Each structure stands twice: as structure tokens, then as C-alpha cells.
Short mmCIF file of C-alpha atoms and ligand atoms in Angstrom, two decimals:
data_model
loop_
_atom_site.label_atom_id
_atom_site.label_comp_id
_atom_site.label_asym_id
_atom_site.label_seq_id
_atom_site.Cartn_x
_atom_site.Cartn_y
_atom_site.Cartn_z
CA UNK V 1076 0.00 0.00 0.00
CA UNK V 1077 1.24 3.50 -0.80
CA UNK V 1078 0.06 6.31 1.40
CA UNK V 1079 0.09 10.02 0.62
CA UNK V 1080 3.11 11.51 2.41
CA UNK V 1081 0.89 14.20 3.87
CA UNK V 1082 -0.39 11.65 6.38
CA UNK V 1083 3.05 11.31 7.90
CA UNK V 1084 3.06 14.94 8.90
CA UNK V 1085 -0.17 14.54 10.85
CA UNK V 1086 1.60 13.34 13.95
CA UNK V 1087 -1.50 13.59 16.13
CA UNK V 1088 -5.09 12.45 15.51
CA UNK V 1089 -7.70 15.12 14.67
CA UNK V 1090 -8.16 17.06 17.90
CA UNK V 1091 -11.87 16.40 18.33
CA UNK V 1092 -11.62 12.80 17.11
CA UNK V 1093 -9.06 12.14 19.85
CA UNK V 1094 -11.52 13.51 22.40
CA UNK V 1095 -14.32 11.38 20.96
CA UNK V 1096 -12.08 8.29 21.16
CA UNK V 1097 -11.35 9.04 24.83
CA UNK V 1098 -15.09 9.29 25.51
CA UNK V 1099 -15.70 5.97 23.74
CA UNK V 1100 -13.24 4.29 26.09
CA UNK V 1101 -15.50 5.03 29.11
CA UNK V 1102 -18.42 2.93 30.29
CA UNK V 1103 -21.93 4.25 29.73
CA UNK V 1104 -22.21 5.06 33.43
CA UNK V 1105 -18.94 7.02 33.41
CA UNK V 1106 -20.03 8.88 30.26
CA UNK V 1107 -23.30 9.96 31.89
CA UNK V 1108 -21.32 11.66 34.67
CA UNK V 1109 -18.97 13.48 32.33
CA UNK V 1110 -19.76 17.08 31.37
CA UNK V 1111 -18.39 17.88 27.94
CA UNK V 1112 -17.36 21.45 27.30
CA UNK V 1113 -15.18 20.16 24.47
CA UNK V 1114 -16.25 20.24 20.83
CA UNK V 1115 -18.27 23.22 19.62
CA UNK V 1116 -21.44 21.28 18.87
CA UNK V 1117 -24.65 23.14 19.85
CA UNK V 1118 -26.81 21.19 22.30
CA UNK V 1119 -29.91 23.30 21.53
CA UNK V 1120 -31.75 21.56 18.72
CA UNK V 1121 -32.07 22.84 15.16
CA UNK V 1122 -35.01 25.32 15.03
CA UNK V 1123 -38.25 23.44 14.30
CA UNK V 1124 -39.14 25.36 11.09
CA UNK V 1125 -35.82 24.28 9.54
CA UNK V 1126 -36.42 20.65 10.43
CA UNK V 1127 -40.04 20.78 9.24
CA UNK V 1128 -38.96 22.28 5.94
CA UNK V 1129 -36.29 19.59 5.39
CA UNK V 1130 -38.81 16.82 6.21
CA UNK V 1131 -41.44 18.33 3.96
CA UNK V 1132 -38.96 18.48 1.08
CA UNK V 1133 -38.05 14.84 1.66
CA UNK V 1134 -41.70 13.84 1.67
CA UNK V 1135 -42.82 15.82 -1.35
CA UNK V 1136 -39.91 16.26 -3.74
CA UNK V 1137 -37.51 13.82 -5.27
CA UNK V 1138 -34.13 15.41 -5.93
CA UNK V 1139 -31.45 13.84 -8.02
CA UNK V 1140 -27.96 15.25 -7.93
CA UNK V 1141 -27.65 18.76 -6.57
CA UNK V 1142 -25.79 21.34 -8.69
CA UNK V 1143 -22.13 21.78 -7.80
CA UNK V 1144 -22.54 25.49 -7.03
CA UNK V 1145 -25.75 25.19 -5.04
CA UNK V 1146 -29.39 26.18 -5.52
CA UNK V 1147 -29.97 29.60 -7.00
CA UNK V 1148 -32.64 30.51 -4.41
CA UNK V 1149 -30.20 29.79 -1.58
CA UNK V 1150 -27.38 31.69 -3.26
CA UNK V 1151 -29.71 34.64 -3.79
CA UNK V 1152 -30.67 34.55 -0.12
CA UNK V 1153 -26.95 34.59 0.73
CA UNK V 1154 -26.45 37.68 -1.50
CA UNK V 1155 -29.27 39.37 0.40
CA UNK V 1156 -27.64 38.35 3.65
CA UNK V 1157 -24.42 40.10 2.58
CA UNK V 1158 -26.38 43.23 1.70
CA UNK V 1159 -28.30 43.34 4.99
CA UNK V 1160 -25.56 42.12 7.28
CA UNK V 1161 -22.44 43.82 5.90
CA UNK V 1162 -23.76 46.26 3.31
CA UNK V 1163 -21.70 44.45 0.70
CA UNK V 1164 -22.79 43.58 -2.84
CA UNK V 1165 -22.29 39.90 -3.57
CA UNK V 1166 -23.95 38.31 -6.56
CA UNK V 1167 -25.37 34.77 -6.48
CA UNK V 1168 -22.70 33.91 -9.09
CA UNK V 1169 -20.00 34.59 -6.47
CA UNK V 1170 -21.48 32.22 -3.88
CA UNK V 1171 -20.66 28.50 -3.70
CA UNK V 1172 -22.74 26.38 -1.37
CA UNK V 1173 -20.65 23.71 0.36
CA UNK V 1174 -21.03 20.64 2.50
CA UNK V 1175 -19.59 22.10 5.69
CA UNK V 1176 -16.96 24.74 6.38
CA UNK V 1177 -14.44 22.14 7.51
CA UNK V 1178 -14.41 20.54 4.05
CA UNK V 1179 -14.33 23.92 2.31
CA UNK V 1180 -11.43 25.14 4.44
CA UNK V 1181 -9.46 21.99 3.69
CA UNK V 1182 -10.24 21.97 -0.02
CA UNK V 1183 -9.42 25.64 -0.56
CA UNK V 1184 -5.84 24.79 0.24
CA UNK V 1185 -5.79 22.20 -2.56
CA UNK V 1186 -6.86 24.78 -5.14
CA UNK V 1187 -5.00 27.87 -4.00
CA UNK V 1188 -1.58 26.55 -2.96
CA UNK V 1189 1.19 24.26 -4.17
CA UNK V 1190 3.52 21.98 -2.18
CA UNK V 1191 6.37 24.07 -0.81
CA UNK V 1192 4.43 27.35 -0.90
CA UNK V 1193 4.23 29.34 2.31
CA UNK V 1194 0.90 29.39 4.08
CA UNK V 1195 0.45 31.85 6.94
CA UNK V 1196 -1.68 30.50 9.77
CA UNK V 1197 -3.01 32.41 12.71
CA UNK V 1198 -1.95 30.64 15.87
CA UNK V 1199 -3.90 29.47 17.84
CA UNK V 1200 -6.53 28.51 15.26
CA UNK V 1201 -8.99 25.88 14.07
CA UNK V 1202 -6.71 22.86 13.42
CA UNK V 1203 -8.05 22.24 9.91
CA UNK V 1204 -5.99 25.11 8.41
CA UNK V 1205 -2.82 23.46 9.68
CA UNK V 1206 -3.85 19.93 8.76
CA UNK V 1207 -4.71 20.97 5.19
CA UNK V 1208 -1.34 22.72 4.84
CA UNK V 1209 0.56 19.73 6.23
CA UNK V 1210 -1.30 17.39 3.92
CA UNK V 1211 -0.45 19.57 0.94
CA UNK V 1212 3.20 19.91 1.92
CA UNK V 1213 3.07 23.68 2.37
CA UNK V 1214 5.60 25.55 4.44
CA UNK V 1215 3.60 26.68 7.46
CA UNK V 1216 4.41 30.11 8.88
CA UNK V 1217 2.63 30.57 12.20
CA UNK V 1218 1.89 34.05 13.44
CA UNK V 1219 1.48 33.84 17.18
CA UNK V 1220 -1.44 35.39 18.97
CA UNK V 1221 -1.09 36.31 22.62
CA UNK V 1222 -3.18 38.09 25.21
CA UNK V 1223 -0.78 41.03 24.81
CA UNK V 1224 -1.36 41.42 21.06
CA UNK V 1225 -5.10 40.67 21.50
CA UNK V 1226 -4.72 37.71 19.14
CA UNK V 1227 -3.88 39.97 16.24
CA UNK V 1228 -0.33 38.72 15.74
CA UNK V 1229 2.36 40.67 13.98
CA UNK V 1230 2.60 40.16 10.25
CA UNK V 1231 5.06 37.43 9.25
CA UNK V 1232 8.68 38.18 8.61
CA UNK V 1233 8.59 38.45 4.82
CA UNK V 1234 12.10 37.06 4.46
CA UNK V 1235 10.70 33.74 5.73
CA UNK V 1236 8.08 33.56 3.02
CA UNK V 1237 8.64 31.40 0.01
CA UNK V 1238 5.92 32.00 -2.58
CA UNK V 1239 3.21 33.01 -0.15
CA UNK V 1240 0.02 31.32 -1.36
CA UNK V 1241 -2.55 31.60 1.42
CA UNK V 1242 -3.24 33.39 4.67
CA UNK V 1243 -5.83 31.75 6.94
CA UNK V 1244 -7.65 34.16 9.25
CA UNK V 1245 -10.66 33.74 11.54
CA UNK V 1246 -12.49 36.59 13.30
CA UNK V 1247 -14.42 36.42 15.57
CA UNK V 1248 -11.77 33.91 16.42
CA UNK V 1249 -12.01 30.27 17.33
CA UNK V 1250 -10.66 29.44 19.91
CA UNK V 1251 -9.86 32.80 21.55
CA UNK V 1252 -13.02 34.78 20.80
CA UNK V 1253 -10.85 37.71 19.67
CA UNK V 1254 -12.04 40.36 17.24
CA UNK V 1255 -9.85 42.09 14.70
CA UNK V 1256 -9.29 45.81 14.13
CA UNK V 1257 -10.00 47.17 10.67
CA UNK V 1258 -6.40 48.29 10.09
CA UNK V 1259 -5.17 44.81 10.98
CA UNK V 1260 -7.33 43.20 8.32
CA UNK V 1261 -6.28 45.88 5.87
CA UNK V 1262 -2.60 45.15 6.50
CA UNK V 1263 -3.25 41.44 5.81
CA UNK V 1264 -5.01 42.30 2.57
CA UNK V 1265 -2.08 44.52 1.53
CA UNK V 1266 0.36 41.71 2.31
CA UNK V 1267 -1.65 39.20 0.28
CA UNK V 1268 -1.88 41.59 -2.68
CA UNK V 1269 1.84 42.23 -2.58
CA UNK V 1270 2.56 38.49 -2.80
CA UNK V 1271 -0.34 37.61 -5.13
CA UNK V 1272 -1.68 35.36 -2.39
CA UNK V 1273 -5.26 34.75 -1.28
CA UNK V 1274 -6.79 35.18 2.18
CA UNK V 1275 -9.14 32.52 3.49
CA UNK V 1276 -11.34 34.40 5.94
CA UNK V 1277 -13.25 32.00 8.19
CA UNK V 1278 -16.40 33.76 9.43
CA UNK V 1279 -18.06 30.68 10.95
CA UNK V 1280 -18.73 32.69 14.11
CA UNK V 1281 -19.88 35.96 12.51
CA UNK V 1282 -23.45 35.27 13.57
CA UNK V 1283 -22.92 33.59 16.88
CA UNK V 1284 -23.65 36.25 19.48
CA UNK V 1285 -24.36 34.98 22.99
CA UNK V 1286 -26.70 37.41 24.75
CA UNK V 1287 -27.41 39.13 21.42
CA UNK V 1288 -24.63 41.60 22.14
CA UNK V 1289 -23.76 43.93 19.22
CA UNK V 1290 -21.48 41.88 16.98
CA UNK V 1291 -18.13 43.13 15.79
CA UNK V 1292 -18.04 40.70 12.85
CA UNK V 1293 -17.10 41.93 9.39
CA UNK V 1294 -16.79 40.64 5.86
CA UNK V 1295 -13.44 40.82 4.09
CA UNK V 1296 -15.30 42.34 1.14
CA UNK V 1297 -15.88 45.51 3.16
CA UNK V 1298 -12.18 46.34 2.80
CA UNK V 1299 -10.33 47.86 -0.17
CA UNK V 1300 -8.63 45.00 -2.01
CA UNK V 1301 -10.79 42.41 -0.27
CA UNK V 1302 -12.54 41.55 -3.55
CA UNK V 1303 -9.24 40.71 -5.17
CA UNK V 1304 -7.72 38.45 -2.49
CA UNK V 1305 -10.62 37.45 -0.24
CA UNK V 1306 -12.20 34.02 0.00
CA UNK V 1307 -14.84 33.99 2.71
CA UNK V 1308 -16.03 30.78 4.35
CA UNK V 1309 -19.27 30.80 6.33
CA UNK V 1310 -21.30 28.14 8.06
CA UNK V 1311 -24.86 27.39 9.12
CA UNK V 1312 -23.57 25.07 11.84
CA UNK V 1313 -23.30 27.16 14.98
CA UNK V 1314 -25.99 29.87 14.79
CA UNK V 1315 -28.65 27.47 13.47
CA UNK V 1316 -27.51 24.30 15.28
CA UNK V 1317 -26.98 22.62 11.91
CA UNK V 1318 -23.66 20.87 12.53
CA UNK V 1319 -25.28 17.56 11.58
CA UNK V 1320 -26.58 18.86 8.26
CA UNK V 1321 -23.20 19.78 6.73
CA UNK V 1322 -24.01 23.02 4.99
CA UNK V 1323 -21.84 26.08 4.41
CA UNK V 1324 -20.86 28.56 1.75
CA UNK V 1325 -17.77 30.10 0.17
CA UNK V 1326 -17.84 33.56 -1.39
CA UNK V 1327 -15.24 34.50 -3.98
CA UNK V 1328 -15.44 37.82 -5.83
CA UNK V 1329 -12.19 37.49 -7.79
CA UNK V 1330 -13.56 36.07 -11.09
CA UNK V 1331 -10.48 34.01 -11.91
CA UNK V 1332 -10.33 32.47 -8.44
CA UNK V 1333 -14.08 31.83 -8.57
CA UNK V 1334 -13.66 29.98 -11.86
CA UNK V 1335 -10.98 27.72 -10.37
CA UNK V 1336 -13.06 26.98 -7.30
CA UNK V 1337 -16.15 26.25 -9.37
CA UNK V 1338 -14.23 23.89 -11.60
CA UNK V 1339 -12.67 22.12 -8.64
CA UNK V 1340 -16.01 21.73 -6.89
CA UNK V 1341 -17.69 20.34 -10.01
CA UNK V 1342 -14.94 17.76 -10.47
CA UNK V 1343 -14.49 16.96 -6.81
CA UNK V 1344 -18.06 16.46 -5.54
CA UNK V 1345 -21.69 16.68 -6.51
CA UNK V 1346 -22.69 19.54 -4.28
CA UNK V 1347 -24.43 19.87 -0.92
CA UNK V 1348 -27.61 17.84 -0.39
CA UNK V 1349 -30.67 19.61 -1.79
CA UNK V 1350 -32.55 18.83 1.42
CA UNK V 1351 -29.97 20.56 3.57
CA UNK V 1352 -29.92 23.47 1.15
CA UNK V 1353 -33.66 23.89 1.54
CA UNK V 1354 -33.17 23.87 5.31
CA UNK V 1355 -30.44 26.51 4.96
CA UNK V 1356 -32.75 28.67 2.89
CA UNK V 1357 -35.36 28.44 5.64
CA UNK V 1358 -32.67 29.37 8.18
CA UNK V 1359 -31.85 32.59 6.33
CA UNK V 1360 -35.35 33.65 5.39
CA UNK V 1361 -37.86 32.53 8.04
CA UNK V 1362 -38.92 35.18 10.60
CA UNK V 1363 -39.82 32.33 12.97
CA UNK V 1364 -36.26 30.97 12.79
CA UNK V 1365 -34.96 34.47 13.44
CA UNK V 1366 -36.91 34.76 16.67
CA UNK V 1367 -35.93 31.23 17.82
CA UNK V 1368 -32.25 32.02 17.18
CA UNK V 1369 -32.64 35.29 19.12
CA UNK V 1370 -34.04 33.31 22.05
CA UNK V 1371 -31.23 30.74 21.77
CA UNK V 1372 -28.65 33.52 21.91
CA UNK V 1373 -30.29 34.83 25.10
CA UNK V 1374 -29.86 31.33 26.53
CA UNK V 1375 -26.22 31.20 25.39
CA UNK V 1376 -25.73 34.63 26.97
CA UNK V 1377 -26.93 33.36 30.37
CA UNK V 1378 -24.63 30.37 30.03
CA UNK V 1379 -21.71 32.61 29.07
CA UNK V 1380 -22.35 34.59 32.30
CA UNK V 1381 -22.01 31.39 34.34
CA UNK V 1382 -18.70 30.59 32.69
CA UNK V 1383 -17.42 34.15 33.04
CA UNK V 1384 -18.28 34.29 36.76
CA UNK V 1385 -16.87 30.82 37.33
CA UNK V 1386 -13.57 31.57 35.60
CA UNK V 1387 -13.30 34.86 37.52
CA UNK V 1388 -13.79 33.00 40.81
CA UNK V 1389 -11.17 30.50 39.76
CA UNK V 1390 -8.85 33.46 39.16
CA UNK V 1391 -8.19 32.68 35.49
CA UNK V 1392 -7.61 35.23 32.82
CA UNK V 1393 -10.08 34.49 30.02
CA UNK V 1394 -11.19 35.83 26.65
CA UNK V 1395 -14.17 35.05 24.41
CA UNK V 1396 -17.86 34.38 25.15
CA UNK V 1397 -19.03 37.57 23.46
CA UNK V 1398 -18.82 36.77 19.76
CA UNK V 1399 -18.13 33.05 20.01
CA UNK V 1400 -19.42 30.13 22.08
CA UNK V 1401 -15.98 29.68 23.65
CA UNK V 1402 -14.11 30.70 26.79
CA UNK V 1403 -10.34 30.61 26.33
CA UNK V 1404 -8.34 30.68 29.52
CA UNK V 1405 -4.82 30.35 30.83
CA UNK V 1406 -4.16 27.70 33.43
CA UNK V 1407 -1.13 27.27 35.69
CA UNK V 1408 1.67 25.22 34.16
CA UNK V 1409 2.31 24.73 30.48
CA UNK V 1410 1.16 21.18 29.82
CA UNK V 1411 -2.45 21.85 28.94
CA UNK V 1412 -2.87 18.37 27.42
CA UNK V 1413 -1.92 16.75 30.72
CA UNK V 1414 -4.07 19.23 32.67
CA UNK V 1415 -7.11 18.48 30.46
CA UNK V 1416 -6.50 14.76 30.89
CA UNK V 1417 -6.34 15.05 34.68
CA UNK V 1418 -9.45 17.25 34.81
CA UNK V 1419 -11.38 14.62 32.88
CA UNK V 1420 -10.05 11.80 35.01
CA UNK V 1421 -10.45 13.48 38.39
CA UNK V 1422 -13.58 15.63 38.07
CA UNK V 1423 -15.21 14.43 34.84
CA UNK V 1424 -15.17 17.64 32.80
CA UNK V 1425 -14.01 17.70 29.18
CA UNK V 1426 -12.12 20.83 28.13
CA UNK V 1427 -10.19 21.24 24.90
CA UNK V 1428 -6.43 21.58 25.38
CA UNK V 1429 -5.13 24.80 23.81
CA UNK V 1430 -2.14 23.10 22.19
CA UNK V 1431 -4.55 21.35 19.85
CA UNK V 1432 -5.08 24.75 18.21
CA UNK V 1433 -1.38 25.35 17.62
CA UNK V 1434 1.84 26.08 19.50
CA UNK V 1435 0.57 29.41 20.88
CA UNK V 1436 -2.28 27.56 22.59
CA UNK V 1437 0.11 25.88 25.00
CA UNK V 1438 -0.97 26.48 28.60
CA UNK V 1439 -4.57 27.33 27.66
CA UNK V 1440 -7.87 25.46 27.78
CA UNK V 1441 -11.12 26.07 25.88
CA UNK V 1442 -14.67 25.60 27.20
CA UNK V 1443 -17.97 25.87 25.29
CA UNK V 1444 -21.39 27.16 26.30
CA UNK V 1445 -23.04 24.09 24.80
CA UNK V 1446 -24.40 22.63 28.03
CA UNK V 1447 -27.53 23.61 29.99
CA UNK V 1448 -27.07 26.14 32.80
CA UNK V 1449 -27.26 23.54 35.61
CA UNK V 1450 -24.55 21.40 33.94
CA UNK V 1451 -22.32 24.45 33.49
CA UNK V 1452 -22.75 25.36 37.15
CA UNK V 1453 -21.87 21.80 38.07
CA UNK V 1454 -18.83 21.90 35.76
CA UNK V 1455 -17.60 25.08 37.45
CA UNK V 1456 -18.06 23.64 40.91
CA UNK V 1457 -16.12 20.53 39.83
CA UNK V 1458 -13.32 22.70 38.44
CA UNK V 1459 -13.17 24.50 41.80
CA UNK V 1460 -12.39 21.13 43.40
CA UNK V 1461 -9.57 20.47 40.95
CA UNK V 1462 -6.03 21.25 42.07
CA UNK V 1463 -4.76 23.33 39.12
CA UNK V 1464 -1.56 24.30 40.92
CA UNK V 1465 -0.21 20.78 41.10
CA UNK V 1466 -1.66 19.57 37.77
C1 MLT G 530 -14.68 23.38 17.25
O1 MLT G 530 -13.79 24.23 17.29
O2 MLT G 530 -15.17 22.89 18.26
C2 MLT G 530 -15.08 22.93 15.87
O3 MLT G 530 -16.10 23.69 15.41
C3 MLT G 530 -15.30 21.48 15.78
C4 MLT G 530 -15.13 21.00 14.37
O4 MLT G 530 -15.67 21.60 13.44
O5 MLT G 530 -14.40 20.02 14.14
#
């Protein structure tokens, strides 16, 4: 058997798969006791009108293959979304419906970079950017986010770049919850233009606003030069609890880049399921869904408060919980993987080790709001019993 060399550079299993495997190793009784604040998978169910619409479509309409680019009605709804949300003109032609942001983020690397090209990756970040680059054989250049630079790391040293192909950014940021300043994004766009590179802007959390606080999210197409170098990746997963449906979109305004992506998508897969696309259309257009999501965000806001208060009492410095479902916090010691393991073993709480998001995540843990209030309170009281100092 011959295996793609890219596999060899994945020296650890996929972060969330490793956590799932650990869970599977416990008995059912042990699992019932465990409180998972690990993977970002909403526990509040998909709004009923979305589910009804998907079921109705299944009952009444037979669909053969979807189109590679996605249904026109959904792409038109996404153009309207851009207009209303960001005051940006995007035509349906520039929108590509996908089967989940994770797949899109991985595949974009295959189209817009070559082995050996430099790929700049925000650190810490969603591990898929790194895994795609390793698989491709890119030269990864991490730019390290810290509390001090508010997770807007300095631009890379340009002497280290060898044919810069891609810059992966994510704001509001997973895992840190950080926002970006306009001049920071502009400097990234200028860098990409200078090197004829593209920016993959992951906006999976643009519409996830616990407590319905005013969101600081933006679209890369609001910035001068954004049309030329921007590739925006968005997801229905978190705001609409649609992680199980696998539905996302990619927006590309650069016509040449859009042509390449379209061609790749048509050759590579047959498009997102029509049924999920119909559900996504309902998500964007139904007033009833809008009010359910508003209510859900109020719930997430109350949960975020519990985590904030708990982390304050524990004396940890934390970020996030305003524009993302995550709390990101520094714990004593630097071996976050070992600390997370001990927390699970001793008090039965799953937290994601920061190192899984990149070298700059070392010494941090991430917690989600995706548990009911009583479970979050219980998780905090268990963490208070845990001896962080000697972990
Ligand atoms: C997370 O950061 O929890 C991700 O959204 C999980 C994933 O998509 O693999």
C-alpha cells in the first residue's frame, strides 16, 4: 500500500476525534457523569421550522444530484444576507454552497496553494488550516497570537516567506473569541496583494452572538482590495444548530479564483444535499427561525455569564464568550494536554487543550457554552475542586 506523504506529517489524531475516542473508552455510566465542554457542537436543537422544511422536502420532492454550485434561491438569499448584514454587494454567481466549512477550508488549500508554498496561519486557530497545509506539503508560517497582542499577531517576517500562497484568518476567532481591528485586516489584505496570495477568511462565528450583544463581525469584502484576495467561508452550523446537516458557503469575488473553485467543486463532488440546502434557505429567510435564534442567543448569553463568573472566581484570565461560544483561559503550568487529561479523570469535565489549536495555545484550555445552565454550574463547581496548581 502506498500512502500520501501528507499523512506522515499529521503526527496527532484530529483534535476532536481524539476527544471522541477518549469518551468511547469510558463505560456508559462514566459517560453519563462526564460534562463535555469540548467540541463546539450546539446542544440546543435545530429550530423546528428548519427541520419541518427539510422533512417536507423529503416527503414531497424527489431530488437527483444537486448542482455543484448550489441552488440559486439559496445563493440569492446569501447575496441578500451580505447586503443586509455587511452592506456588501455579492452576486449569487459569487457564492458557492458547500457541505460544511471544515471541508471547504481543507479543499481551498488544494486549489490555491502548491507543495512548498508558504501558508500563513493564525496561531492558535482551528486545526483544519494546519492539517490541510501539512497534507499539501506547504511551508507553514505561524503568526502567534497572545493576550498582549489581543490575538492579532504581527505580520510574518517576509524574508521567511517562500511564494506566499494563502493566509488563513478567523475573526471572531475560534478558539480565543478575539475580534480584529479594521487596520489589521487591511494590513493582511495589503500583504496578500503584494505576494499575489489569497486570504481565506473564516467567518463561521460571525453570527454567533451569545446574549445578542452587538457583533463586531465583518466581511473581508468591506475592505479595499478584499474583492481581489478574499475568499470567505461561512457556516450554518453554529448559529442554526446545523452541525449535523453539513451546509456552508464560500464567497469569492475574484472572477479568476471563482472559476478555479467552481471547476474544482464540479470535479471533486456533486454539491451539498438539496434537502440541507432547503433547510439553509429556511434558516436565512424565516422570521420564525430568526426569533428562535434570538431566544437561543439569550440562553447562550446566560450560560456565558455562568462561565465568566466561574472563571473569575477560579482566578483565570479568560477571553471570548461575546462573539463566540468559547471561553479561552490560561491555566497554571504549560502542559495543557496533561491538565485536560487530569481534569477529565479526576472531576469528569471535558475541556479542549489549547495546544490542539497550535503552538501558541500551549498552557490554555477552551470551554464551550453548549451545556444547559445547571450542567455548566456543576462543571464550574467541579473545576473548583480540581487542584490546578499541582496539575
Ligand atoms: C470546534 O472548534 O469545536 C469545531 O467547530 C469542531 C469542528 O468543526 O471540528
